[in-house]
Amino acid sequence: MIDPSARRSGYSYGPGTGTFAGRVGVRVAGTGIALPSKRLNNADLMKLMDTSDEWIVQRTGIRERRIIDADKKESTKTLGAAALRTALAEARMEASELDLIICATMTSEMQCPATANLICDILGAGTTGSFDLNAACSGFVYGMNIAHDLIRGGAYRNIGLIGADTLSTLMNYNNAGRGTAIIFGDGAGAIVMRATDDVNKGLIAQAMHCDGTGWKEIFVPKCERDFPAGAVIDPATMNKVHMNGAAVFKFAVSTFSNLIQETLDKGHVKVEDVDMFVCHQSNSRILESARERFGLPHDKLYVNIDRFGNTVGASVPLCLHELRAAGRVREGHKVMFLAFGGGLTWGSSLWQM
Ligand code: COA
């Protein structure tokens, strides 16, 4: 694997640093979430596999996750559409007023068309441009950076960004799958980003990285050739998540802290000036290690993994929506969004809200 600290990408914004400064600002005009109706707590998992509440809570911090109910026609597109509908209501907009809809997902409804296209149909978005973005757990943060710059550059004024995933469809809820099935949950979150005359609002710094040599640490094979050379192939694990938990854990702990430092450096911002860290909820121990390294107070690094598990592309917008609803992220705040996951990918987005 490539040393995550070896390469730098992205750039800084603000006076004297970016070519876009002074044109248009970007604000979050609305947020929304959607969660499946079915709850799967640790006791439920104990009936399906050899595990315990104590083991799961100690290793991951997760107590419950939500999973889709196919009988109720819940899926990536229905969750994503519901989340964006709520975000649009807060922004007092119709879907057809959006210039673009981006859906960050690794569990697209089908191969073609993109889930974002299907969401356009559900919401009556007319001929609004739309596409999916797959950067696994980093997808939503990648999407924030892309959508922001499309607005900042002047090409678009209103963009709906969704993070929606239904990893339960890629799990084996049995002993063989216990290393992954305990972690992942389903959900969706969305934001509406709008251009504003307040040029101080928007990104301060961002980063997007990938170490493709680490692809085999988390992958979903479709056929035999998708497996790493020499792997023993169990047909029951086809189209299921394969994860080297220990390797991902090690990658995440070092990457997370390095990414915070890189983003602070790029933005010329001190850690104490950041009002909130909104992080991908992968494992509470990974979050805790970063919190300790930077000496952050507990209330500056939000954790909701206990209720939702790791919801992949949905986890960052789920946190943001809850924080805004509670008044803990509001206008004037500096907020750092961080994520890492399959790819291996990692990315950040530091905002002046
Ligand atoms: N319940 C009980 N025991 C389990 C278990 C479960 N659900 N899953 C695995 N075990 C067992 C293993 O079989 C192993 O037993 P052994 O020592 O007898 O072989 C033991 O627990 C330790 O397994 P290991 O995989 O080393 O555990 P861990 O401490 O690394 O925890 C994860 C496993 C998956 C929780 C942890 O590696 C992790 O969180 N990794 C990061 C995953 C992640 O964030 N993925 C998303 C990226 S966005």
Tab-separated table of C-alpha atoms and ligand atoms in Angstrom:
chain	number	residue	atom	x	y	z
A	1	MET	CA	0.000	0.000	0.000
A	2	ILE	CA	1.103	3.582	-0.643
A	3	ASP	CA	1.939	5.622	2.450
A	4	PRO	CA	-1.205	7.829	2.799
A	5	SER	CA	0.862	10.821	3.859
A	6	ALA	CA	3.200	10.597	0.860
A	7	ARG	CA	0.960	12.279	-1.698
A	8	ARG	CA	-1.095	15.454	-1.506
A	9	SER	CA	-3.953	16.610	-3.704
A	10	GLY	CA	-6.645	19.287	-3.807
A	11	TYR	CA	-6.071	22.922	-3.079
A	12	SER	CA	-6.980	25.759	-0.751
A	13	TYR	CA	-9.580	28.478	-1.211
A	14	GLY	CA	-9.829	31.992	0.118
A	15	PRO	CA	-7.992	35.241	-0.314
A	16	GLY	CA	-4.876	34.902	-2.404
A	17	THR	CA	-5.095	31.115	-2.665
A	18	GLY	CA	-7.816	30.231	-5.174
A	19	THR	CA	-8.810	31.535	-8.569
A	20	PHE	CA	-12.488	31.274	-7.601
A	21	ALA	CA	-12.368	33.561	-4.578
A	22	GLY	CA	-14.635	36.586	-4.802
A	23	ARG	CA	-17.132	35.271	-7.367
A	24	VAL	CA	-19.852	33.376	-5.568
A	25	GLY	CA	-20.258	31.642	-2.236
A	26	VAL	CA	-21.868	28.251	-1.585
A	27	ARG	CA	-24.265	27.468	1.233
A	28	VAL	CA	-26.110	24.431	2.528
A	29	ALA	CA	-29.761	25.390	2.083
A	30	GLY	CA	-31.332	22.159	3.324
A	31	THR	CA	-30.611	18.672	4.603
A	32	GLY	CA	-32.678	15.511	4.870
A	33	ILE	CA	-32.356	11.863	5.821
A	34	ALA	CA	-34.276	8.644	5.268
A	35	LEU	CA	-33.916	5.445	7.252
A	36	PRO	CA	-35.373	2.008	6.545
A	37	SER	CA	-38.138	0.775	8.810
A	38	LYS	CA	-36.468	-2.477	9.948
A	39	ARG	CA	-34.215	-2.327	13.025
A	40	LEU	CA	-31.485	-4.929	13.456
A	41	ASN	CA	-29.930	-4.794	16.909
A	42	ASN	CA	-27.085	-6.874	18.284
A	43	ALA	CA	-29.499	-9.319	19.939
A	44	ASP	CA	-31.113	-9.960	16.532
A	45	LEU	CA	-27.663	-10.690	15.043
A	46	MET	CA	-26.927	-13.139	17.888
A	47	LYS	CA	-29.831	-15.259	16.582
A	48	LEU	CA	-28.256	-15.382	13.116
A	49	MET	CA	-24.548	-15.854	13.889
A	50	ASP	CA	-22.064	-16.667	16.622
A	51	THR	CA	-21.497	-13.223	18.127
A	52	SER	CA	-22.357	-11.210	21.238
A	53	ASP	CA	-23.570	-7.736	22.101
A	54	GLU	CA	-20.439	-7.240	24.209
A	55	TRP	CA	-18.060	-8.176	21.333
A	56	ILE	CA	-19.796	-5.899	18.832
A	57	VAL	CA	-20.084	-2.906	21.186
A	58	GLN	CA	-16.480	-3.203	22.360
A	59	ARG	CA	-14.980	-3.578	18.866
A	60	THR	CA	-17.225	-1.194	16.936
A	61	GLY	CA	-19.516	0.857	19.237
A	62	ILE	CA	-22.559	-0.328	17.248
A	63	ARG	CA	-25.787	-1.326	19.032
A	64	GLU	CA	-28.323	-1.165	16.231
A	65	ARG	CA	-28.512	-0.624	12.473
A	66	ARG	CA	-31.435	-0.183	10.063
A	67	ILE	CA	-31.912	-2.439	7.057
A	68	ILE	CA	-34.283	-2.204	4.122
A	69	ASP	CA	-37.490	-4.203	3.895
A	70	ALA	CA	-37.861	-5.330	0.288
A	71	ASP	CA	-41.559	-6.126	0.936
A	72	LYS	CA	-42.061	-2.431	1.621
A	73	LYS	CA	-40.174	-1.637	-1.588
A	74	GLU	CA	-37.380	0.110	0.315
A	75	SER	CA	-34.177	0.426	-1.691
A	76	THR	CA	-31.313	2.801	-2.481
A	77	LYS	CA	-33.477	4.911	-4.794
A	78	THR	CA	-36.470	5.196	-2.442
A	79	LEU	CA	-34.278	6.160	0.520
A	80	GLY	CA	-32.251	8.593	-1.591
A	81	ALA	CA	-35.358	10.229	-3.027
A	82	ALA	CA	-36.975	10.576	0.414
A	83	ALA	CA	-33.836	12.196	1.855
A	84	LEU	CA	-33.565	14.690	-1.007
A	85	ARG	CA	-37.289	15.484	-0.792
A	86	THR	CA	-36.824	16.543	2.845
A	87	ALA	CA	-33.726	18.604	2.008
A	88	LEU	CA	-35.633	20.338	-0.820
A	89	ALA	CA	-38.529	21.141	1.531
A	90	GLU	CA	-36.158	22.884	3.923
A	91	ALA	CA	-34.596	24.781	1.013
A	92	ARG	CA	-38.142	25.638	-0.216
A	93	MET	CA	-37.380	24.310	-3.657
A	94	GLU	CA	-38.857	21.891	-6.159
A	95	ALA	CA	-36.681	19.114	-7.590
A	96	SER	CA	-37.082	20.680	-11.037
A	97	GLU	CA	-35.311	23.813	-9.787
A	98	LEU	CA	-32.115	21.830	-9.192
A	99	ASP	CA	-29.493	22.139	-11.912
A	100	LEU	CA	-27.897	18.815	-11.018
A	101	ILE	CA	-28.497	15.774	-8.805
A	102	ILE	CA	-25.539	13.638	-7.723
A	103	CYS	CA	-26.032	10.354	-5.876
A	104	ALA	CA	-23.002	8.961	-4.032
A	105	THR	CA	-23.554	5.226	-3.727
A	106	MET	CA	-21.812	1.865	-4.059
A	107	THR	CA	-25.154	0.021	-4.047
A	108	SER	CA	-26.797	1.528	-7.101
A	109	GLU	CA	-30.303	0.346	-7.860
A	110	MET	CA	-29.133	-1.287	-11.093
A	111	GLN	CA	-26.199	-1.104	-13.495
A	112	CYS	CA	-28.007	1.325	-15.817
A	113	PRO	CA	-29.484	3.877	-15.442
A	114	ALA	CA	-27.793	5.649	-12.558
A	115	THR	CA	-29.701	5.732	-9.275
A	116	ALA	CA	-29.626	9.542	-9.498
A	117	ASN	CA	-31.582	9.278	-12.791
A	118	LEU	CA	-34.224	7.132	-11.064
A	119	ILE	CA	-34.427	9.643	-8.219
A	120	CYS	CA	-35.016	12.402	-10.797
A	121	ASP	CA	-37.976	10.388	-12.027
A	122	ILE	CA	-39.401	9.799	-8.524
A	123	LEU	CA	-39.090	13.488	-7.611
A	124	GLY	CA	-40.266	14.866	-10.954
A	125	ALA	CA	-37.006	16.701	-11.596
A	126	GLY	CA	-37.705	17.079	-15.321
A	127	THR	CA	-34.481	17.286	-17.328
A	128	THR	CA	-32.168	18.079	-14.418
A	129	GLY	CA	-28.705	16.608	-15.017
A	130	SER	CA	-27.892	13.637	-12.804
A	131	PHE	CA	-25.263	10.983	-12.240
A	132	ASP	CA	-23.945	8.538	-9.646
A	133	LEU	CA	-20.587	8.806	-7.986
A	134	ASN	CA	-18.895	5.745	-6.492
A	135	ALA	CA	-16.089	6.331	-4.025
A	136	ALA	CA	-17.512	3.880	-1.442
A	137	CYS	CA	-17.592	5.427	2.050
A	138	SER	CA	-15.805	8.567	0.763
A	139	GLY	CA	-18.438	9.179	-1.937
A	140	PHE	CA	-20.458	11.864	-0.186
A	141	VAL	CA	-17.395	13.929	0.784
A	142	TYR	CA	-16.012	13.602	-2.755
A	143	GLY	CA	-19.450	14.772	-3.928
A	144	MET	CA	-19.397	17.803	-1.621
A	145	ASN	CA	-16.103	18.926	-3.156
A	146	ILE	CA	-17.273	18.390	-6.725
A	147	ALA	CA	-20.697	20.027	-6.251
A	148	HIS	CA	-19.158	22.970	-4.412
A	149	ASP	CA	-16.702	23.707	-7.202
A	150	LEU	CA	-19.363	23.420	-9.912
A	151	ILE	CA	-21.290	26.147	-8.089
A	152	ARG	CA	-18.238	28.212	-7.143
A	153	GLY	CA	-17.077	28.117	-10.760
A	154	GLY	CA	-20.394	29.609	-11.881
A	155	ALA	CA	-21.690	26.757	-14.058
A	156	TYR	CA	-24.502	25.712	-11.680
A	157	ARG	CA	-26.443	27.417	-8.892
A	158	ASN	CA	-28.437	24.643	-7.198
A	159	ILE	CA	-27.224	21.079	-6.675
A	160	GLY	CA	-28.820	18.196	-4.793
A	161	LEU	CA	-26.255	15.784	-3.369
A	162	ILE	CA	-27.357	12.431	-1.963
A	163	GLY	CA	-25.444	9.732	-0.081
A	164	ALA	CA	-27.487	6.510	-0.166
A	165	ASP	CA	-26.436	2.936	0.466
A	166	THR	CA	-28.043	-0.394	1.247
A	167	LEU	CA	-25.123	-2.624	2.219
A	168	SER	CA	-27.503	-5.164	3.790
A	169	THR	CA	-27.975	-6.438	0.224
A	170	LEU	CA	-24.250	-7.329	0.143
A	171	MET	CA	-24.095	-9.192	3.479
A	172	ASN	CA	-24.236	-12.830	4.518
A	173	TYR	CA	-26.071	-12.822	7.851
A	174	ASN	CA	-24.418	-16.042	9.072
A	175	ASN	CA	-21.179	-17.154	10.753
A	176	ALA	CA	-19.145	-16.805	7.563
A	177	GLY	CA	-20.260	-13.194	7.177
A	178	ARG	CA	-20.057	-12.082	10.805
A	179	GLY	CA	-16.932	-9.969	10.251
A	180	THR	CA	-18.878	-7.571	8.007
A	181	ALA	CA	-22.574	-8.103	8.781
A	182	ILE	CA	-22.214	-6.581	12.253
A	183	ILE	CA	-20.808	-3.310	10.896
A	184	PHE	CA	-22.974	-2.150	8.033
A	185	GLY	CA	-26.432	-0.568	8.001
A	186	ASP	CA	-28.641	1.073	5.363
A	187	GLY	CA	-29.726	4.685	5.041
A	188	ALA	CA	-29.633	7.886	3.036
A	189	GLY	CA	-28.879	11.554	3.593
A	190	ALA	CA	-29.014	14.524	1.253
A	191	ILE	CA	-28.146	18.182	1.073
A	192	VAL	CA	-29.174	21.018	-1.210
A	193	MET	CA	-26.292	23.357	-2.029
A	194	ARG	CA	-27.024	26.817	-3.415
A	195	ALA	CA	-25.039	29.746	-4.728
A	196	THR	CA	-25.013	32.774	-2.439
A	197	ASP	CA	-23.725	36.338	-2.766
A	198	ASP	CA	-21.865	35.816	0.520
A	199	VAL	CA	-18.494	34.819	-0.947
A	200	ASN	CA	-17.161	33.837	2.476
A	201	LYS	CA	-19.447	30.801	2.560
A	202	GLY	CA	-18.237	27.511	1.153
A	203	LEU	CA	-15.071	25.478	1.041
A	204	ILE	CA	-11.915	26.564	2.823
A	205	ALA	CA	-9.908	23.480	1.851
A	206	GLN	CA	-10.474	20.017	0.448
A	207	ALA	CA	-8.718	16.754	-0.348
A	208	MET	CA	-9.534	13.642	-2.366
A	209	HIS	CA	-7.187	10.660	-2.354
A	210	CYS	CA	-7.123	7.027	-3.437
A	211	ASP	CA	-4.615	4.223	-3.070
A	212	GLY	CA	-5.755	1.761	-5.734
A	213	THR	CA	-3.234	-0.846	-4.594
A	214	GLY	CA	-5.440	-1.321	-1.521
A	215	TRP	CA	-8.557	-2.315	-3.538
A	216	LYS	CA	-8.471	-5.872	-2.248
A	217	GLU	CA	-8.972	-4.779	1.379
A	218	ILE	CA	-12.685	-4.085	0.618
A	219	PHE	CA	-14.285	-5.354	-2.567
A	220	VAL	CA	-17.486	-6.886	-3.920
A	221	PRO	CA	-16.692	-9.532	-6.569
A	222	LYS	CA	-19.126	-10.216	-9.400
A	223	CYS	CA	-17.241	-13.130	-10.912
A	224	GLU	CA	-14.122	-15.264	-10.383
A	225	ARG	CA	-11.718	-12.890	-12.110
A	226	ASP	CA	-12.606	-10.170	-9.582
A	227	PHE	CA	-10.835	-12.038	-6.776
A	228	PRO	CA	-7.181	-11.352	-5.955
A	229	ALA	CA	-4.746	-13.886	-7.452
A	230	GLY	CA	-4.567	-17.090	-5.409
A	231	ALA	CA	-7.752	-16.411	-3.405
A	232	VAL	CA	-9.886	-19.383	-2.400
A	233	ILE	CA	-13.265	-18.723	-4.009
A	234	ASP	CA	-16.439	-19.528	-2.111
A	235	PRO	CA	-19.433	-19.052	-4.466
A	236	ALA	CA	-21.583	-18.048	-1.452
A	237	THR	CA	-19.496	-14.891	-1.128
A	238	MET	CA	-20.028	-13.724	-4.723
A	239	ASN	CA	-21.702	-10.281	-4.792
A	240	LYS	CA	-20.966	-9.875	-1.065
A	241	VAL	CA	-18.586	-7.509	0.696
A	242	HIS	CA	-15.122	-8.971	1.286
A	243	MET	CA	-13.238	-6.980	3.888
A	244	ASN	CA	-9.891	-7.382	5.577
A	245	GLY	CA	-11.070	-5.762	8.812
A	246	ALA	CA	-7.667	-5.542	10.485
A	247	ALA	CA	-5.994	-3.964	7.410
A	248	VAL	CA	-8.826	-1.454	6.973
A	249	PHE	CA	-8.672	-0.603	10.656
A	250	LYS	CA	-4.925	0.122	10.452
A	251	PHE	CA	-5.350	2.174	7.265
A	252	ALA	CA	-8.236	4.152	8.750
A	253	VAL	CA	-6.534	5.037	12.029
A	254	SER	CA	-3.439	6.522	10.354
A	255	THR	CA	-5.277	8.060	7.406
A	256	PHE	CA	-7.906	9.748	9.528
A	257	SER	CA	-5.429	11.701	11.635
A	258	ASN	CA	-3.194	12.553	8.666
A	259	LEU	CA	-6.221	13.780	6.717
A	260	ILE	CA	-7.298	16.111	9.517
A	261	GLN	CA	-3.783	17.576	9.667
A	262	GLU	CA	-3.516	17.908	5.878
A	263	THR	CA	-6.858	19.745	5.698
A	264	LEU	CA	-6.003	22.086	8.570
A	265	ASP	CA	-2.671	22.898	6.893
A	266	LYS	CA	-4.255	23.561	3.511
A	267	GLY	CA	-6.902	25.820	5.027
A	268	HIS	CA	-4.439	27.581	7.361
A	269	VAL	CA	-6.872	26.782	10.152
A	270	LYS	CA	-6.030	25.719	13.716
A	271	VAL	CA	-7.735	22.630	15.099
A	272	GLU	CA	-9.380	24.682	17.869
A	273	ASP	CA	-10.983	26.946	15.233
A	274	VAL	CA	-13.009	24.062	13.788
A	275	ASP	CA	-16.456	24.020	15.423
A	276	MET	CA	-17.377	20.474	14.415
A	277	PHE	CA	-15.791	17.382	12.869
A	278	VAL	CA	-18.361	15.426	10.869
A	279	CYS	CA	-16.766	12.069	10.194
A	280	HIS	CA	-17.690	8.915	8.377
A	281	GLN	CA	-18.949	6.485	11.025
A	282	SER	CA	-16.822	3.410	10.396
A	283	ASN	CA	-15.974	2.232	13.880
A	284	SER	CA	-16.110	4.157	17.168
A	285	ARG	CA	-12.520	3.124	18.020
A	286	ILE	CA	-11.252	4.731	14.797
A	287	LEU	CA	-13.122	7.957	15.628
A	288	GLU	CA	-11.837	7.867	19.199
A	289	SER	CA	-8.202	7.510	18.111
A	290	ALA	CA	-8.431	10.694	16.003
A	291	ARG	CA	-10.263	12.543	18.770
A	292	GLU	CA	-7.495	11.654	21.229
A	293	ARG	CA	-4.658	12.521	18.859
A	294	PHE	CA	-5.978	16.072	18.377
A	295	GLY	CA	-7.245	16.461	21.939
A	296	LEU	CA	-10.764	17.247	20.705
A	297	PRO	CA	-13.573	17.607	23.233
A	298	HIS	CA	-16.201	14.871	22.847
A	299	ASP	CA	-18.850	17.344	21.663
A	300	LYS	CA	-16.736	18.409	18.645
A	301	LEU	CA	-16.592	14.976	17.016
A	302	TYR	CA	-20.063	13.646	16.419
A	303	VAL	CA	-20.826	9.938	16.866
A	304	ASN	CA	-24.100	8.220	15.937
A	305	ILE	CA	-22.685	4.840	14.873
A	306	ASP	CA	-24.327	3.228	17.916
A	307	ARG	CA	-27.775	3.772	16.303
A	308	PHE	CA	-27.068	3.346	12.584
A	309	GLY	CA	-23.850	1.348	12.138
A	310	ASN	CA	-21.654	2.131	9.144
A	311	THR	CA	-24.022	3.420	6.445
A	312	VAL	CA	-21.232	4.005	3.875
A	313	GLY	CA	-22.135	6.996	1.626
A	314	ALA	CA	-25.006	7.980	3.915
A	315	SER	CA	-23.073	8.324	7.149
A	316	VAL	CA	-21.716	11.880	6.726
A	317	PRO	CA	-25.064	13.451	5.662
A	318	LEU	CA	-26.856	11.511	8.431
A	319	CYS	CA	-24.536	13.173	10.950
A	320	LEU	CA	-24.848	16.609	9.338
A	321	HIS	CA	-28.636	16.493	9.358
A	322	GLU	CA	-28.785	15.520	13.029
A	323	LEU	CA	-26.258	18.193	13.968
A	324	ARG	CA	-28.142	20.937	12.104
A	325	ALA	CA	-31.456	19.805	13.598
A	326	ALA	CA	-29.893	20.051	17.080
A	327	GLY	CA	-28.423	23.510	16.319
A	328	ARG	CA	-24.890	22.173	16.764
A	329	VAL	CA	-23.903	23.053	13.187
A	330	ARG	CA	-25.144	26.435	12.040
A	331	GLU	CA	-24.312	29.434	9.922
A	332	GLY	CA	-20.916	30.922	10.776
A	333	HIS	CA	-19.439	27.595	11.912
A	334	LYS	CA	-16.307	26.021	10.472
A	335	VAL	CA	-17.040	22.358	9.848
A	336	MET	CA	-14.675	19.636	8.666
A	337	PHE	CA	-16.176	16.645	6.849
A	338	LEU	CA	-14.000	13.518	6.639
A	339	ALA	CA	-14.411	10.065	5.149
A	340	PHE	CA	-12.406	7.016	4.114
A	341	GLY	CA	-13.240	3.584	2.787
A	342	GLY	CA	-13.111	1.150	-0.123
A	343	GLY	CA	-10.801	1.966	-2.974
A	344	LEU	CA	-8.982	2.630	-0.755
A	345	THR	CA	-10.258	6.210	-0.801
A	346	TRP	CA	-10.199	9.111	1.610
A	347	GLY	CA	-11.316	12.724	1.387
A	348	SER	CA	-12.098	15.872	3.330
A	349	SER	CA	-14.098	19.058	2.912
A	350	LEU	CA	-13.570	22.013	5.276
A	351	TRP	CA	-16.473	24.496	5.130
A	352	GLN	CA	-17.284	27.945	6.306
A	353	MET	CA	-21.024	27.436	6.821
B	1	COA	N1	-18.420	-11.749	16.765
B	1	COA	C1	-17.541	-12.421	17.518
B	1	COA	N2	-16.299	-12.717	17.121
B	1	COA	C2	-15.922	-12.299	15.898
B	1	COA	C3	-16.794	-11.589	15.054
B	1	COA	C4	-18.083	-11.313	15.518
B	1	COA	N3	-18.999	-10.660	14.795
B	1	COA	N4	-16.131	-11.302	13.918
B	1	COA	C5	-14.894	-11.800	14.027
B	1	COA	N5	-14.767	-12.420	15.237
B	1	COA	C6	-13.611	-13.107	15.775
B	1	COA	C7	-12.641	-13.540	14.705
B	1	COA	O1	-13.053	-14.776	14.136
B	1	COA	C8	-11.364	-13.640	15.490
B	1	COA	O2	-11.353	-14.865	16.191
B	1	COA	P1	-9.989	-15.740	16.278
B	1	COA	O3	-8.993	-14.834	16.980
B	1	COA	O4	-10.416	-16.912	17.049
B	1	COA	O5	-9.612	-16.002	14.861
B	1	COA	C9	-11.479	-12.528	16.499
B	1	COA	O6	-12.877	-12.212	16.593
B	1	COA	C10	-10.720	-11.305	16.120
B	1	COA	O7	-11.007	-10.995	14.774
B	1	COA	P2	-10.481	-9.705	14.081
B	1	COA	O8	-11.021	-9.630	12.679
B	1	COA	O9	-8.999	-9.607	14.277
B	1	COA	O10	-11.189	-8.614	14.997
B	1	COA	P3	-10.936	-7.072	15.064
B	1	COA	O11	-10.598	-6.693	16.430
B	1	COA	O12	-10.027	-6.601	13.953
B	1	COA	O13	-12.384	-6.498	14.766
B	1	COA	C11	-13.560	-5.470	12.980
B	1	COA	C12	-13.015	-6.774	13.536
B	1	COA	C13	-14.167	-5.782	11.627
B	1	COA	C14	-14.638	-4.968	13.923
B	1	COA	C15	-12.415	-4.434	12.874
B	1	COA	O14	-11.327	-4.998	12.222
B	1	COA	C16	-12.818	-3.193	12.161
B	1	COA	O15	-13.693	-2.472	12.597
B	1	COA	N6	-12.130	-2.894	11.051
B	1	COA	C17	-12.435	-1.706	10.272
B	1	COA	C18	-13.618	-1.987	9.428
B	1	COA	C19	-14.183	-0.772	8.798
B	1	COA	O16	-14.142	0.308	9.345
B	1	COA	N7	-14.729	-0.976	7.601
B	1	COA	C20	-15.377	0.044	6.885
B	1	COA	C21	-14.426	0.910	6.217
B	1	COA	S1	-15.232	2.333	5.747
